[in-house]
PDB file of C-alpha atoms in Angstrom:
ATOM      1  CA  MET K  18     -18.719 -16.029  13.391  1.00 88.00           C
ATOM      2  CA  PRO K  19     -17.635 -18.794  11.200  1.00 94.00           C
ATOM      3  CA  VAL K  20     -15.027 -18.285   8.560  1.00 96.00           C
ATOM      4  CA  THR K  21     -17.046 -18.538   5.221  1.00 98.00           C
ATOM      5  CA  VAL K  22     -15.334 -20.011   2.087  1.00 98.00           C
ATOM      6  CA  LEU K  23     -16.236 -20.033  -1.493  1.00 98.00           C
ATOM      7  CA  LEU K  24     -14.651 -23.313  -3.397  1.00 97.00           C
ATOM      8  CA  VAL K  25     -13.803 -22.785  -7.071  1.00 97.00           C
ATOM      9  CA  ASP K  26     -12.380 -25.893  -8.898  1.00 95.00           C
ATOM     10  CA  ASP K  27     -13.423 -27.388 -12.078  1.00 93.00           C
ATOM     11  CA  GLU K  28     -12.873 -30.777 -10.668  1.00 94.00           C
ATOM     12  CA  PRO K  29     -16.248 -31.742  -8.701  1.00 95.00           C
ATOM     13  CA  LEU K  30     -14.227 -34.426  -6.504  1.00 94.00           C
ATOM     14  CA  VAL K  31     -11.853 -31.705  -5.402  1.00 93.00           C
ATOM     15  CA  ARG K  32     -14.820 -29.404  -4.281  1.00 95.00           C
ATOM     16  CA  ALA K  33     -16.403 -32.333  -2.521  1.00 96.00           C
ATOM     17  CA  GLY K  34     -13.083 -33.271  -0.744  1.00 95.00           C
ATOM     18  CA  LEU K  35     -12.691 -29.700   0.294  1.00 96.00           C
ATOM     19  CA  ARG K  36     -16.178 -29.358   1.323  1.00 97.00           C
ATOM     20  CA  ALA K  37     -16.118 -32.321   3.620  1.00 97.00           C
ATOM     21  CA  VAL K  38     -12.639 -31.497   5.261  1.00 96.00           C
ATOM     22  CA  LEU K  39     -14.042 -27.953   6.044  1.00 97.00           C
ATOM     23  CA  GLU K  40     -17.237 -28.418   6.960  1.00 96.00           C
ATOM     24  CA  ALA K  41     -16.172 -30.942   9.581  1.00 97.00           C
ATOM     25  CA  GLN K  42     -15.068 -27.710  11.456  1.00 97.00           C
ATOM     26  CA  PRO K  43     -17.408 -25.961  13.717  1.00 96.00           C
ATOM     27  CA  ASP K  44     -15.632 -22.744  12.849  1.00 96.00           C
ATOM     28  CA  ILE K  45     -15.603 -22.915   9.019  1.00 97.00           C
ATOM     29  CA  GLU K  46     -18.678 -22.779   6.595  1.00 97.00           C
ATOM     30  CA  VAL K  47     -18.359 -23.537   2.872  1.00 98.00           C
ATOM     31  CA  VAL K  48     -21.175 -20.989   1.546  1.00 98.00           C
ATOM     32  CA  GLY K  49     -20.878 -21.885  -2.363  1.00 97.00           C
ATOM     33  CA  GLU K  50     -19.190 -23.347  -5.095  1.00 97.00           C
ATOM     34  CA  ALA K  51     -18.152 -22.490  -8.552  1.00 96.00           C
ATOM     35  CA  ALA K  52     -16.750 -24.738 -11.328  1.00 95.00           C
ATOM     36  CA  ASP K  53     -14.690 -21.949 -13.069  1.00 94.00           C
ATOM     37  CA  GLY K  54     -12.996 -18.610 -12.404  1.00 93.00           C
ATOM     38  CA  ALA K  55     -15.496 -16.736 -14.500  1.00 93.00           C
ATOM     39  CA  ALA K  56     -18.100 -17.396 -12.131  1.00 94.00           C
ATOM     40  CA  VAL K  57     -16.507 -16.050  -9.004  1.00 95.00           C
ATOM     41  CA  ILE K  58     -17.190 -12.415  -9.215  1.00 94.00           C
ATOM     42  CA  PRO K  59     -20.854 -12.525  -8.986  1.00 95.00           C
ATOM     43  CA  LEU K  60     -20.650 -15.376  -6.242  1.00 97.00           C
ATOM     44  CA  VAL K  61     -18.406 -13.045  -4.300  1.00 97.00           C
ATOM     45  CA  ARG K  62     -20.615 -10.267  -4.435  1.00 96.00           C
ATOM     46  CA  GLN K  63     -23.646 -12.576  -3.480  1.00 96.00           C
ATOM     47  CA  LEU K  64     -21.964 -14.739  -0.837  1.00 97.00           C
ATOM     48  CA  ARG K  65     -19.315 -12.256   0.623  1.00 97.00           C
ATOM     49  CA  PRO K  66     -16.975 -14.902   1.544  1.00 97.00           C
ATOM     50  CA  ASP K  67     -14.060 -14.414   3.974  1.00 96.00           C
ATOM     51  CA  VAL K  68     -11.930 -16.749   1.807  1.00 96.00           C
ATOM     52  CA  VAL K  69     -12.124 -18.334  -1.926  1.00 96.00           C
ATOM     53  CA  ALA K  70     -10.259 -21.538  -2.112  1.00 96.00           C
ATOM     54  CA  MET K  71      -9.276 -21.193  -5.994  1.00 94.00           C
ATOM     55  CA  ASP K  72      -8.017 -23.917  -8.248  1.00 92.00           C
ATOM     56  CA  VAL K  73      -5.001 -22.164 -10.403  1.00 89.00           C
ATOM     57  CA  ARG K  74      -5.890 -23.970 -13.507  1.00 88.00           C
ATOM     58  CA  MET K  75      -9.192 -23.851 -15.172  1.00 90.00           C
ATOM     59  CA  PRO K  76     -10.664 -23.928 -18.750  1.00 88.00           C
ATOM     60  CA  LEU K  77     -12.574 -20.710 -19.230  1.00 89.00           C
ATOM     61  CA  MET K  78     -10.870 -18.383 -16.710  1.00 92.00           C
ATOM     62  CA  ASP K  79      -7.859 -19.324 -14.681  1.00 90.00           C
ATOM     63  CA  GLY K  80      -7.107 -18.503 -10.812  1.00 90.00           C
ATOM     64  CA  ILE K  81      -4.729 -15.956 -12.005  1.00 91.00           C
ATOM     65  CA  GLU K  82      -7.165 -14.041 -14.139  1.00 93.00           C
ATOM     66  CA  ALA K  83      -9.972 -14.500 -11.520  1.00 94.00           C
ATOM     67  CA  THR K  84      -7.960 -13.062  -8.825  1.00 93.00           C
ATOM     68  CA  ARG K  85      -7.101 -10.218 -10.745  1.00 93.00           C
ATOM     69  CA  ALA K  86     -10.706  -9.681 -11.480  1.00 94.00           C
ATOM     70  CA  VAL K  87     -11.831 -10.007  -7.846  1.00 95.00           C
ATOM     71  CA  LEU K  88      -9.251  -7.641  -6.289  1.00 92.00           C
ATOM     72  CA  ARG K  89     -10.221  -4.980  -9.182  1.00 92.00           C
ATOM     73  CA  THR K  90     -13.814  -5.194  -9.231  1.00 93.00           C
ATOM     74  CA  VAL K  91     -15.152  -5.973  -5.589  1.00 93.00           C
ATOM     75  CA  ASP K  92     -15.095  -3.760  -2.704  1.00 90.00           C
ATOM     76  CA  ARG K  93     -13.768  -5.038   0.611  1.00 90.00           C
ATOM     77  CA  PRO K  94     -12.432  -8.514  -1.408  1.00 93.00           C
ATOM     78  CA  PRO K  95     -12.081 -11.807   0.298  1.00 94.00           C
ATOM     79  CA  LYS K  96      -8.914 -13.530   1.003  1.00 93.00           C
ATOM     80  CA  ILE K  97      -7.901 -15.765  -1.859  1.00 93.00           C
ATOM     81  CA  LEU K  98      -6.087 -19.117  -1.576  1.00 92.00           C
ATOM     82  CA  VAL K  99      -4.808 -20.517  -4.451  1.00 89.00           C
ATOM     83  CA  VAL K 100      -5.362 -24.498  -4.756  1.00 87.00           C
ATOM     84  CA  THR K 101      -2.865 -26.233  -6.908  1.00 86.00           C
ATOM     85  CA  THR K 102      -1.510 -29.546  -7.749  1.00 84.00           C
ATOM     86  CA  PHE K 103       2.386 -28.541  -8.064  1.00 73.00           C
ATOM     87  CA  GLU K 104       3.955 -26.138  -5.490  1.00 67.00           C
ATOM     88  CA  ASN K 105       6.655 -24.956  -8.000  1.00 65.00           C
ATOM     89  CA  ASP K 106       4.028 -24.161 -10.665  1.00 68.00           C
ATOM     90  CA  GLU K 107       4.592 -20.788 -12.177  1.00 75.00           C
ATOM     91  CA  TYR K 108       1.063 -20.037 -12.336  1.00 79.00           C
ATOM     92  CA  VAL K 109       0.944 -19.928  -8.369  1.00 80.00           C
ATOM     93  CA  TYR K 110       3.423 -17.290  -8.478  1.00 81.00           C
ATOM     94  CA  GLU K 111       1.773 -15.298 -10.903  1.00 83.00           C
ATOM     95  CA  ALA K 112      -1.193 -15.982  -8.913  1.00 84.00           C
ATOM     96  CA  LEU K 113       0.561 -14.505  -5.755  1.00 84.00           C
ATOM     97  CA  ARG K 114       1.780 -11.473  -7.861  1.00 83.00           C
ATOM     98  CA  ALA K 115      -1.770 -10.948  -9.026  1.00 85.00           C
ATOM     99  CA  GLY K 116      -2.668 -10.415  -5.471  1.00 85.00           C
ATOM    100  CA  ALA K 117      -3.554 -14.100  -4.051  1.00 87.00           C
ATOM    101  CA  ASP K 118      -2.718 -14.357  -0.357  1.00 85.00           C
ATOM    102  CA  GLY K 119      -1.420 -17.926  -0.402  1.00 83.00           C
ATOM    103  CA  PHE K 120      -1.595 -21.185  -1.982  1.00 84.00           C
ATOM    104  CA  LEU K 121      -2.695 -24.634  -0.930  1.00 84.00           C
ATOM    105  CA  LEU K 122      -1.355 -28.085  -2.329  1.00 85.00           C
ATOM    106  CA  LYS K 123      -4.240 -30.439  -3.367  1.00 87.00           C
ATOM    107  CA  ARG K 124      -2.088 -33.180  -1.760  1.00 88.00           C
ATOM    108  CA  ALA K 125      -2.291 -31.305   1.713  1.00 89.00           C
ATOM    109  CA  ARG K 126      -3.638 -33.505   4.772  1.00 93.00           C
ATOM    110  CA  PRO K 127      -6.880 -32.416   6.206  1.00 94.00           C
ATOM    111  CA  ALA K 128      -5.665 -30.819   9.037  1.00 94.00           C
ATOM    112  CA  GLU K 129      -3.337 -28.672   6.720  1.00 91.00           C
ATOM    113  CA  ILE K 130      -6.159 -27.596   4.702  1.00 92.00           C
ATOM    114  CA  VAL K 131      -7.984 -26.268   7.777  1.00 94.00           C
ATOM    115  CA  HIS K 132      -5.007 -24.649   9.167  1.00 90.00           C
ATOM    116  CA  ALA K 133      -4.254 -22.796   6.008  1.00 89.00           C
ATOM    117  CA  VAL K 134      -8.055 -21.507   5.561  1.00 93.00           C
ATOM    118  CA  ARG K 135      -7.871 -20.105   8.880  1.00 92.00           C
ATOM    119  CA  LEU K 136      -4.361 -18.870   8.554  1.00 86.00           C
ATOM    120  CA  VAL K 137      -5.626 -16.706   5.500  1.00 87.00           C
ATOM    121  CA  ALA K 138      -8.610 -15.565   6.904  1.00 90.00           C
ATOM    122  CA  GLU K 139      -6.585 -14.161   9.824  1.00 84.00           C
ATOM    123  CA  GLY K 140      -4.130 -12.321   7.389  1.00 73.00           C
ATOM    124  CA  GLU K 141      -1.368 -13.623  10.096  1.00 62.00           C
ATOM    125  CA  SER K 142       1.145 -15.142   8.167  1.00 55.00           C
ATOM    126  CA  LEU K 143       2.430 -16.508   4.803  1.00 54.00           C
ATOM    127  CA  LEU K 144       1.547 -20.024   3.891  1.00 56.00           C
ATOM    128  CA  PHE K 145       4.517 -22.691   3.148  1.00 58.00           C
ATOM    129  CA  PRO K 146       7.108 -19.907   3.051  1.00 58.00           C
ATOM    130  CA  ALA K 147       9.808 -22.295   2.085  1.00 65.00           C
ATOM    131  CA  SER K 148       7.787 -23.214  -1.220  1.00 65.00           C
ATOM    132  CA  VAL K 149       7.372 -19.303  -1.585  1.00 65.00           C
ATOM    133  CA  ARG K 150      10.965 -18.885  -1.658  1.00 65.00           C
ATOM    134  CA  GLN K 151      11.119 -21.687  -4.062  1.00 69.00           C
ATOM    135  CA  LEU K 152       8.975 -19.920  -6.471  1.00 67.00           C
ATOM    136  CA  ALA K 153      10.481 -16.743  -6.162  1.00 66.00           C
ATOM    137  CA  ALA K 154      14.037 -18.228  -6.765  1.00 63.00           C
ATOM    138  CA  GLU K 155      12.640 -19.866  -9.886  1.00 65.00           C
ATOM    139  CA  HIS K 156      10.104 -17.673 -11.291  1.00 59.00           C
ATOM    140  CA  GLY K 157      11.370 -14.177 -10.121  1.00 57.00           C
ATOM    141  CA  ASP K 158      14.028 -12.301 -11.362  1.00 57.00           C
ATOM    142  CA  GLY K 159      16.266 -11.850  -8.474  1.00 55.00           C
ATOM    143  CA  GLY K 160      16.038  -8.106  -8.145  1.00 53.00           C
ATOM    144  CA  GLY K 161      15.783  -7.321 -12.098  1.00 58.00           C
ATOM    145  CA  ASN K 162      12.534  -5.930 -11.749  1.00 71.00           C
ATOM    146  CA  ARG K 163      12.924  -2.358 -11.738  1.00 79.00           C
ATOM    147  CA  ALA K 164       9.510  -1.334 -11.228  1.00 79.00           C
ATOM    148  CA  ALA K 165       9.829  -3.153  -7.711  1.00 78.00           C
ATOM    149  CA  ARG K 166      13.260  -1.783  -6.918  1.00 85.00           C
ATOM    150  CA  ALA K 167      11.606   1.888  -7.408  1.00 89.00           C
ATOM    151  CA  VAL K 168       8.659   0.936  -4.916  1.00 88.00           C
ATOM    152  CA  MET K 169      11.180  -0.494  -2.468  1.00 90.00           C
ATOM    153  CA  GLU K 170      13.205   2.579  -2.650  1.00 91.00           C
ATOM    154  CA  ARG K 171      10.623   5.022  -2.487  1.00 93.00           C
ATOM    155  CA  ALA K 172       9.042   3.054   0.671  1.00 93.00           C
ATOM    156  CA  ALA K 173      12.258   4.147   2.498  1.00 93.00           C
ATOM    157  CA  LEU K 174      11.960   1.466   5.281  1.00 95.00           C
ATOM    158  CA  THR K 175      13.625   2.171   8.353  1.00 96.00           C
ATOM    159  CA  ASP K 176      16.267  -0.528   9.697  1.00 96.00           C
ATOM    160  CA  ARG K 177      13.645  -1.959  12.003  1.00 97.00           C
ATOM    161  CA  GLU K 178      10.955  -2.276   9.464  1.00 97.00           C
ATOM    162  CA  GLY K 179      13.386  -3.974   7.113  1.00 96.00           C
ATOM    163  CA  GLU K 180      14.317  -6.629   9.795  1.00 96.00           C
ATOM    164  CA  VAL K 181      10.577  -7.113  10.105  1.00 96.00           C
ATOM    165  CA  LEU K 182      10.083  -7.731   6.481  1.00 94.00           C
ATOM    166  CA  ARG K 183      13.203 -10.186   6.023  1.00 92.00           C
ATOM    167  CA  LEU K 184      11.523 -12.126   8.983  1.00 92.00           C
ATOM    168  CA  MET K 185       8.057 -12.163   7.462  1.00 88.00           C
ATOM    169  CA  ALA K 186       9.666 -13.401   4.250  1.00 85.00           C
ATOM    170  CA  ARG K 187      11.011 -16.334   6.278  1.00 83.00           C
ATOM    171  CA  GLY K 188       7.245 -16.967   7.265  1.00 79.00           C
ATOM    172  CA  LEU K 189       7.451 -15.785  10.546  1.00 85.00           C
ATOM    173  CA  SER K 190       4.175 -14.634  12.788  1.00 84.00           C
ATOM    174  CA  ASN K 191       4.009 -11.662  14.378  1.00 88.00           C
ATOM    175  CA  ALA K 192       4.765 -13.433  17.877  1.00 90.00           C
ATOM    176  CA  GLU K 193       7.633 -15.148  16.205  1.00 92.00           C
ATOM    177  CA  ILE K 194       8.984 -12.064  15.061  1.00 94.00           C
ATOM    178  CA  ALA K 195       8.439 -10.251  18.582  1.00 95.00           C
ATOM    179  CA  GLY K 196      10.426 -13.264  19.775  1.00 96.00           C
ATOM    180  CA  GLN K 197      13.389 -12.606  17.579  1.00 93.00           C
ATOM    181  CA  LEU K 198      13.417  -8.747  17.971  1.00 95.00           C
ATOM    182  CA  VAL K 199      12.636  -9.313  21.624  1.00 95.00           C
ATOM    183  CA  VAL K 200       9.965  -6.770  21.424  1.00 95.00           C
ATOM    184  CA  GLY K 201       6.136  -6.751  22.255  1.00 95.00           C
ATOM    185  CA  THR K 202       3.542  -8.288  19.471  1.00 93.00           C
ATOM    186  CA  GLU K 203       1.935  -4.922  19.471  1.00 95.00           C
ATOM    187  CA  THR K 204       5.244  -3.568  18.302  1.00 96.00           C
ATOM    188  CA  VAL K 205       5.562  -5.894  15.648  1.00 95.00           C
ATOM    189  CA  LYS K 206       2.154  -5.472  14.344  1.00 93.00           C
ATOM    190  CA  SER K 207       2.851  -1.636  13.921  1.00 96.00           C
ATOM    191  CA  HIS K 208       5.863  -2.186  12.213  1.00 97.00           C
ATOM    192  CA  VAL K 209       3.801  -4.857   9.727  1.00 95.00           C
ATOM    193  CA  SER K 210       1.393  -2.166   8.951  1.00 95.00           C
ATOM    194  CA  ALA K 211       3.910   0.397   8.296  1.00 97.00           C
ATOM    195  CA  VAL K 212       5.673  -1.888   5.859  1.00 96.00           C
ATOM    196  CA  LEU K 213       2.234  -2.651   4.185  1.00 94.00           C
ATOM    197  CA  ALA K 214       1.541   0.826   4.147  1.00 95.00           C
ATOM    198  CA  LYS K 215       4.925   2.253   2.765  1.00 96.00           C
ATOM    199  CA  LEU K 216       4.966  -0.720   0.036  1.00 94.00           C
ATOM    200  CA  GLY K 217       1.203   0.018  -0.951  1.00 91.00           C
ATOM    201  CA  ALA K 218       0.883  -3.881  -0.149  1.00 88.00           C
ATOM    202  CA  ARG K 219      -2.364  -5.376   0.313  1.00 83.00           C
ATOM    203  CA  ASP K 220      -1.255  -8.177   2.681  1.00 82.00           C
ATOM    204  CA  ARG K 221       1.868  -9.866   3.945  1.00 84.00           C
ATOM    205  CA  THR K 222       2.224 -12.075   1.015  1.00 82.00           C
ATOM    206  CA  GLN K 223       2.045  -9.151  -1.411  1.00 84.00           C
ATOM    207  CA  ALA K 224       4.695  -7.363   0.817  1.00 88.00           C
ATOM    208  CA  VAL K 225       7.130 -10.407   0.848  1.00 85.00           C
ATOM    209  CA  ILE K 226       6.671 -10.765  -3.178  1.00 84.00           C
ATOM    210  CA  ALA K 227       7.601  -7.102  -3.621  1.00 86.00           C
ATOM    211  CA  ALA K 228      10.983  -7.850  -1.407  1.00 87.00           C
ATOM    212  CA  TYR K 229      11.660 -10.891  -3.379  1.00 83.00           C
ATOM    213  CA  GLU K 230      10.971  -8.720  -6.880  1.00 81.00           C
ATOM    214  CA  SER K 231      13.081  -6.085  -5.738  1.00 86.00           C
ATOM    215  CA  GLY K 232      15.896  -8.202  -4.605  1.00 85.00           C
ATOM    216  CA  PHE K 233      15.802  -6.645  -1.139  1.00 89.00           C
ATOM    217  CA  VAL K 234      15.476 -10.184   0.301  1.00 84.00           C
ATOM    218  CA  ALA K 235      17.442 -13.016  -1.654  1.00 79.00           C
ATOM    219  CA  PRO K 236      15.250 -15.902  -2.713  1.00 68.00           C
ATOM    220  CA  GLY K 237      16.590 -19.310  -1.106  1.00 60.00           C
TER     221      GLY K 237
END
């Protein structure tokens, strides 16, 4: 089955460019388009895409509010890939905090766009972890978030789970974490699942954001 994608951007040329890049791949299908975040929920319910590639800045409803709305109201919501012009945009960090699974730069090369969509669809690893760390350093509060600290304390991660979370924050895949810790990938998957469950995180991105917000992982 191909990875199905919904494109959401107020610029028709951006949507056309993304569609051309993605539909050139045999395993990716663009199933719909929207020009504003306000149209996302009905289209997601109708088309059931695997991934929504969503502009972060739009006139009526931006990508942050649209992300919150999808995750709040849609059963089994799709993965959300925020599309942005600037990687250090504070809107991007807010979108990640709201529940987006990763972000993609509009200037990315075609191969990077395709890789990003596949990666988000798989839920395997953070996108552009160095940039996410930069965003956390610039827009996070370095552990000043008491709510995030309380969540981390209640999670009571084991030492090994803490190691796995720190490696996740560096953007390592399950296979790369397994290599670092000299364990099997299935063992890593179990640890990742435990980390997500204990933190109440939807996915790896949300777990890493929680780690930054709580000060468990130092940005930069």
